[in-house]
mmCIF file of C-alpha atoms in Angstrom:
data_model
loop_
_atom_site.group_PDB
_atom_site.id
_atom_site.type_symbol
_atom_site.label_atom_id
_atom_site.label_comp_id
_atom_site.label_asym_id
_atom_site.label_seq_id
_atom_site.Cartn_x
_atom_site.Cartn_y
_atom_site.Cartn_z
ATOM 1 C CA UNK A 1 32.334 -29.275 -35.301
ATOM 2 C CA UNK A 2 29.144 -27.283 -35.812
ATOM 3 C CA UNK A 3 27.742 -27.346 -39.334
ATOM 4 C CA UNK A 4 26.261 -24.194 -40.911
ATOM 5 C CA UNK A 5 22.893 -25.978 -41.066
ATOM 6 C CA UNK A 6 22.999 -26.731 -37.340
ATOM 7 C CA UNK A 7 24.194 -23.200 -36.605
ATOM 8 C CA UNK A 8 21.230 -21.759 -38.519
ATOM 9 C CA UNK A 9 18.833 -24.058 -36.693
ATOM 10 C CA UNK A 10 20.172 -22.924 -33.329
ATOM 11 C CA UNK A 11 20.162 -19.281 -34.404
ATOM 12 C CA UNK A 12 16.540 -19.558 -35.505
ATOM 13 C CA UNK A 13 15.554 -21.038 -32.141
ATOM 14 C CA UNK A 14 17.372 -18.168 -30.444
ATOM 15 C CA UNK A 15 15.647 -15.549 -32.608
ATOM 16 C CA UNK A 16 12.258 -17.041 -31.794
ATOM 17 C CA UNK A 17 12.748 -16.617 -28.027
ATOM 18 C CA UNK A 18 11.542 -13.006 -28.239
ATOM 19 C CA UNK A 19 10.878 -10.384 -30.927
ATOM 20 C CA UNK A 20 13.863 -8.300 -29.790
ATOM 21 C CA UNK A 21 17.476 -9.165 -28.985
ATOM 22 C CA UNK A 22 19.016 -6.365 -26.897
ATOM 23 C CA UNK A 23 22.300 -5.122 -28.382
ATOM 24 C CA UNK A 24 24.391 -4.082 -25.402
ATOM 25 C CA UNK A 25 27.515 -1.909 -25.229
ATOM 26 C CA UNK A 26 28.696 -2.285 -21.641
ATOM 27 C CA UNK A 27 31.287 -0.016 -20.041
ATOM 28 C CA UNK A 28 31.039 -1.373 -16.497
ATOM 29 C CA UNK A 29 30.888 -5.126 -15.943
ATOM 30 C CA UNK A 30 29.752 -4.445 -12.388
ATOM 31 C CA UNK A 31 26.293 -3.582 -13.691
ATOM 32 C CA UNK A 32 26.075 -6.453 -16.169
ATOM 33 C CA UNK A 33 24.322 -9.013 -14.008
ATOM 34 C CA UNK A 34 21.633 -6.605 -12.791
ATOM 35 C CA UNK A 35 21.084 -5.419 -16.363
ATOM 36 C CA UNK A 36 20.684 -8.968 -17.607
ATOM 37 C CA UNK A 37 18.265 -9.804 -14.809
ATOM 38 C CA UNK A 38 16.116 -6.792 -15.691
ATOM 39 C CA UNK A 39 16.023 -7.656 -19.397
ATOM 40 C CA UNK A 40 15.285 -11.336 -18.784
ATOM 41 C CA UNK A 41 12.569 -10.465 -16.249
ATOM 42 C CA UNK A 42 11.032 -8.193 -18.867
ATOM 43 C CA UNK A 43 10.821 -11.045 -21.353
ATOM 44 C CA UNK A 44 14.005 -10.674 -23.418
ATOM 45 C CA UNK A 45 16.148 -13.755 -22.679
ATOM 46 C CA UNK A 46 18.616 -13.523 -25.581
ATOM 47 C CA UNK A 47 21.280 -10.877 -24.906
ATOM 48 C CA UNK A 48 24.012 -9.699 -27.273
ATOM 49 C CA UNK A 49 27.021 -8.081 -25.625
ATOM 50 C CA UNK A 50 29.121 -6.323 -28.246
ATOM 51 C CA UNK A 51 32.897 -6.694 -27.970
ATOM 52 C CA UNK A 52 33.416 -2.951 -28.289
ATOM 53 C CA UNK A 53 34.575 -2.180 -24.769
ATOM 54 C CA UNK A 54 37.239 -3.537 -22.406
ATOM 55 C CA UNK A 55 34.459 -4.637 -20.048
ATOM 56 C CA UNK A 56 32.621 -6.769 -22.602
ATOM 57 C CA UNK A 57 34.110 -10.182 -21.793
ATOM 58 C CA UNK A 58 33.704 -9.708 -18.051
ATOM 59 C CA UNK A 59 30.118 -8.596 -18.713
ATOM 60 C CA UNK A 60 29.469 -11.819 -20.615
ATOM 61 C CA UNK A 61 30.862 -13.805 -17.691
ATOM 62 C CA UNK A 62 28.466 -12.079 -15.305
ATOM 63 C CA UNK A 63 25.448 -12.339 -17.584
ATOM 64 C CA UNK A 64 26.089 -16.038 -18.167
ATOM 65 C CA UNK A 65 25.189 -16.570 -14.498
ATOM 66 C CA UNK A 66 21.666 -15.209 -14.909
ATOM 67 C CA UNK A 67 19.011 -17.898 -14.861
ATOM 68 C CA UNK A 68 16.765 -17.909 -17.909
ATOM 69 C CA UNK A 69 19.118 -15.817 -20.013
ATOM 70 C CA UNK A 70 21.181 -16.733 -23.060
ATOM 71 C CA UNK A 71 24.127 -14.427 -23.553
ATOM 72 C CA UNK A 72 26.044 -14.050 -26.789
ATOM 73 C CA UNK A 73 28.930 -11.989 -28.124
ATOM 74 C CA UNK A 74 28.548 -9.430 -30.864
ATOM 75 C CA UNK A 75 31.083 -7.701 -33.078
ATOM 76 C CA UNK A 76 33.048 -10.911 -33.656
ATOM 77 C CA UNK A 77 35.789 -9.974 -36.105
ATOM 78 C CA UNK A 78 38.615 -12.478 -35.576
ATOM 79 C CA UNK A 79 39.175 -16.084 -34.475
ATOM 80 C CA UNK A 80 40.627 -14.677 -31.236
ATOM 81 C CA UNK A 81 37.343 -12.875 -30.618
ATOM 82 C CA UNK A 82 35.538 -16.185 -31.032
ATOM 83 C CA UNK A 83 37.908 -17.950 -28.641
ATOM 84 C CA UNK A 84 37.578 -15.202 -26.034
ATOM 85 C CA UNK A 85 33.800 -15.139 -26.324
ATOM 86 C CA UNK A 86 33.418 -18.881 -25.862
ATOM 87 C CA UNK A 87 35.844 -18.848 -22.933
ATOM 88 C CA UNK A 88 33.760 -16.093 -21.297
ATOM 89 C CA UNK A 89 30.584 -18.156 -21.608
ATOM 90 C CA UNK A 90 28.930 -16.860 -24.797
ATOM 91 C CA UNK A 91 26.359 -19.264 -26.224
ATOM 92 C CA UNK A 92 26.031 -17.586 -29.609
ATOM 93 C CA UNK A 93 27.918 -15.114 -31.757
ATOM 94 C CA UNK A 94 27.011 -12.186 -33.996
ATOM 95 C CA UNK A 95 29.203 -10.556 -36.625
ATOM 96 C CA UNK A 96 28.658 -7.328 -38.587
ATOM 97 C CA UNK A 97 29.635 -9.099 -41.799
ATOM 98 C CA UNK A 98 30.965 -12.509 -42.733
ATOM 99 C CA UNK A 99 34.316 -13.865 -43.865
ATOM 100 C CA UNK A 100 35.380 -17.457 -44.391
ATOM 101 C CA UNK A 101 37.805 -17.016 -41.499
ATOM 102 C CA UNK A 102 35.165 -15.973 -38.968
ATOM 103 C CA UNK A 103 32.655 -18.565 -40.206
ATOM 104 C CA UNK A 104 35.201 -21.357 -39.886
ATOM 105 C CA UNK A 105 36.331 -20.177 -36.446
ATOM 106 C CA UNK A 106 32.752 -20.290 -35.142
ATOM 107 C CA UNK A 107 32.079 -23.683 -36.693
ATOM 108 C CA UNK A 108 35.236 -25.131 -35.147
ATOM 109 C CA UNK A 109 34.320 -23.604 -31.759
ATOM 110 C CA UNK A 110 30.754 -25.002 -31.929
ATOM 111 C CA UNK A 111 29.444 -21.450 -31.588
ATOM 112 C CA UNK A 112 26.246 -20.740 -33.552
ATOM 113 C CA UNK A 113 26.780 -17.534 -35.500
ATOM 114 C CA UNK A 114 24.371 -14.914 -36.769
ATOM 115 C CA UNK A 115 26.481 -13.644 -39.680
ATOM 116 C CA UNK A 116 25.921 -10.197 -41.124
ATOM 117 C CA UNK A 117 24.779 -9.533 -44.680
ATOM 118 C CA UNK A 118 23.988 -6.210 -46.319
ATOM 119 C CA UNK A 119 23.295 -7.193 -49.938
ATOM 120 C CA UNK A 120 21.586 -9.910 -51.936
ATOM 121 C CA UNK A 121 24.985 -11.232 -53.027
ATOM 122 C CA UNK A 122 26.189 -11.518 -49.437
ATOM 123 C CA UNK A 123 22.964 -13.244 -48.404
ATOM 124 C CA UNK A 124 23.309 -15.686 -51.322
ATOM 125 C CA UNK A 125 26.922 -16.440 -50.477
ATOM 126 C CA UNK A 126 26.047 -17.249 -46.873
ATOM 127 C CA UNK A 127 23.078 -19.339 -47.988
ATOM 128 C CA UNK A 128 25.367 -21.248 -50.356
ATOM 129 C CA UNK A 129 27.531 -22.173 -47.377
ATOM 130 C CA UNK A 130 24.464 -23.250 -45.404
ATOM 131 C CA UNK A 131 23.535 -20.179 -43.345
ATOM 132 C CA UNK A 132 19.805 -19.600 -43.775
ATOM 133 C CA UNK A 133 19.522 -17.307 -40.729
ATOM 134 C CA UNK A 134 21.440 -14.037 -40.997
ATOM 135 C CA UNK A 135 21.772 -10.565 -39.557
ATOM 136 C CA UNK A 136 20.731 -7.691 -41.850
ATOM 137 C CA UNK A 137 23.187 -4.908 -41.018
ATOM 138 C CA UNK A 138 23.248 -1.946 -40.977
ATOM 139 C CA UNK A 139 19.497 -2.144 -41.436
ATOM 140 C CA UNK A 140 18.351 1.475 -41.638
ATOM 141 C CA UNK A 141 21.453 2.784 -43.418
ATOM 142 C CA UNK A 142 21.065 -0.066 -45.887
ATOM 143 C CA UNK A 143 17.568 0.828 -47.036
ATOM 144 C CA UNK A 144 15.526 -0.333 -44.089
ATOM 145 C CA UNK A 145 12.271 -2.217 -44.405
ATOM 146 C CA UNK A 146 11.867 -1.708 -48.191
ATOM 147 C CA UNK A 147 15.366 -3.102 -48.833
ATOM 148 C CA UNK A 148 14.860 -6.145 -46.622
ATOM 149 C CA UNK A 149 11.481 -6.822 -48.193
ATOM 150 C CA UNK A 150 13.023 -6.570 -51.661
ATOM 151 C CA UNK A 151 15.823 -8.994 -50.768
ATOM 152 C CA UNK A 152 13.273 -11.437 -49.381
ATOM 153 C CA UNK A 153 11.295 -11.633 -52.613
ATOM 154 C CA UNK A 154 13.924 -13.581 -54.636
ATOM 155 C CA UNK A 155 15.626 -15.167 -51.594
ATOM 156 C CA UNK A 156 12.760 -16.324 -49.342
ATOM 157 C CA UNK A 157 14.903 -19.130 -47.895
ATOM 158 C CA UNK A 158 16.855 -16.659 -45.764
ATOM 159 C CA UNK A 159 15.444 -15.285 -42.500
ATOM 160 C CA UNK A 160 16.937 -12.196 -40.903
ATOM 161 C CA UNK A 161 17.496 -10.334 -37.665
ATOM 162 C CA UNK A 162 17.772 -6.703 -38.803
ATOM 163 C CA UNK A 163 20.007 -4.554 -36.595
ATOM 164 C CA UNK A 164 21.315 -1.021 -36.833
ATOM 165 C CA UNK A 165 18.961 1.913 -36.446
ATOM 166 C CA UNK A 166 16.083 -0.289 -35.309
ATOM 167 C CA UNK A 167 13.902 1.333 -32.652
ATOM 168 C CA UNK A 168 10.590 0.808 -30.904
ATOM 169 C CA UNK A 169 9.021 3.015 -33.570
ATOM 170 C CA UNK A 170 10.167 1.068 -36.647
ATOM 171 C CA UNK A 171 10.576 -2.418 -35.135
ATOM 172 C CA UNK A 172 6.942 -3.382 -35.907
ATOM 173 C CA UNK A 173 7.539 -2.647 -39.603
ATOM 174 C CA UNK A 174 10.498 -5.027 -39.677
ATOM 175 C CA UNK A 175 8.684 -7.664 -37.633
ATOM 176 C CA UNK A 176 5.805 -7.503 -40.111
ATOM 177 C CA UNK A 177 8.042 -8.892 -42.884
ATOM 178 C CA UNK A 178 7.839 -12.611 -43.599
ATOM 179 C CA UNK A 179 11.642 -12.899 -43.718
ATOM 180 C CA UNK A 180 12.227 -11.285 -40.300
ATOM 181 C CA UNK A 181 12.537 -13.552 -37.257
ATOM 182 C CA UNK A 182 13.337 -10.826 -34.723
ATOM 183 C CA UNK A 183 15.154 -7.509 -34.515
ATOM 184 C CA UNK A 184 18.228 -6.353 -32.632
ATOM 185 C CA UNK A 185 18.161 -3.031 -30.821
ATOM 186 C CA UNK A 186 19.861 -0.992 -28.130
ATOM 187 C CA UNK A 187 16.866 1.113 -27.141
ATOM 188 C CA UNK A 188 15.831 -1.333 -24.407
ATOM 189 C CA UNK A 189 18.945 -0.514 -22.359
ATOM 190 C CA UNK A 190 19.626 3.243 -22.669
ATOM 191 C CA UNK A 191 23.005 4.310 -21.312
ATOM 192 C CA UNK A 192 21.487 6.854 -18.937
ATOM 193 C CA UNK A 193 19.229 4.262 -17.293
ATOM 194 C CA UNK A 194 22.095 1.781 -17.020
ATOM 195 C CA UNK A 195 24.331 4.448 -15.473
ATOM 196 C CA UNK A 196 21.636 5.246 -12.898
ATOM 197 C CA UNK A 197 20.960 1.589 -12.220
ATOM 198 C CA UNK A 198 17.268 2.083 -12.969
ATOM 199 C CA UNK A 199 16.603 -1.597 -13.535
ATOM 200 C CA UNK A 200 12.857 -1.230 -13.070
ATOM 201 C CA UNK A 201 12.658 1.205 -15.993
ATOM 202 C CA UNK A 202 14.771 -1.110 -18.145
ATOM 203 C CA UNK A 203 12.556 -4.041 -17.233
ATOM 204 C CA UNK A 204 9.529 -2.026 -18.393
ATOM 205 C CA UNK A 205 11.248 -1.205 -21.702
ATOM 206 C CA UNK A 206 12.012 -4.897 -22.126
ATOM 207 C CA UNK A 207 8.421 -5.840 -21.394
ATOM 208 C CA UNK A 208 7.217 -3.331 -23.990
ATOM 209 C CA UNK A 209 9.614 -4.789 -26.564
ATOM 210 C CA UNK A 210 8.692 -8.372 -25.712
ATOM 211 C CA UNK A 211 5.043 -7.568 -26.423
ATOM 212 C CA UNK A 212 5.733 -6.595 -30.044
ATOM 213 C CA UNK A 213 3.990 -8.896 -32.491
ATOM 214 C CA UNK A 214 5.643 -10.786 -35.312
ATOM 215 C CA UNK A 215 4.311 -11.832 -38.715
#
C-alpha cells in the first residue's frame, strides 16, 4: 500500500521531469499514440489524460506503449475511476479536489496521486495526511499567481502543480514561484492540431513549453 509520503515523493519526481504536464482531453484513441510520441519527442514525458471522454481509457492504453513517456489519468473522482485507470496502464493520478475516499483508493492501488487543493485549508488538510505535493486548481479562477504565492508564504512545505487557465503566456509567472514544481496545461495539444494530425506542430509547441525555466 502506497503511503502519502511515498506518493508525494513520486509525484515530485514526476513534476520535475519537465516544466509542463500536458492536460489532454482525447476524443479519438486512434490518435493517442502519435500525440504522445510528439509530446515526448518535444520534451514533455509526463502526460495527463483526463477521464472526460469515452476514449480516455483506450487513449491511456495506447500512450502507455510510448517509450520515454509516463502516462497518468486525470479527473479521478471515484474508486472505480482509480481501478479503471490502473488497469489501463496509468502510472499516476490527478484529481480536481480531494476526498478521503479517493485518497484511500489511490493509496490502496499504489497509484501516486496529485490531489487538488484550492484553499489554504484544503492544502493544510492534505499536508496533515502526508501529501506535500498538490495540484492547485482551478488556478486562474482561484486567484492565479498572487493567490498561490500567498498560500505559499505560511505553508512553504507544500509544492504545487497549478492547472486551469494556465497558458504559455502566464506559465513563466507560475514557474517563478518557489512553491511551484511545474504547471499543467492544454495549450500544447490544441484540438485543431490534433484533429489534423499535425504532430510536427505539436512537437514544436512541446519543445517551446519544455524550454520554460523554473525557479
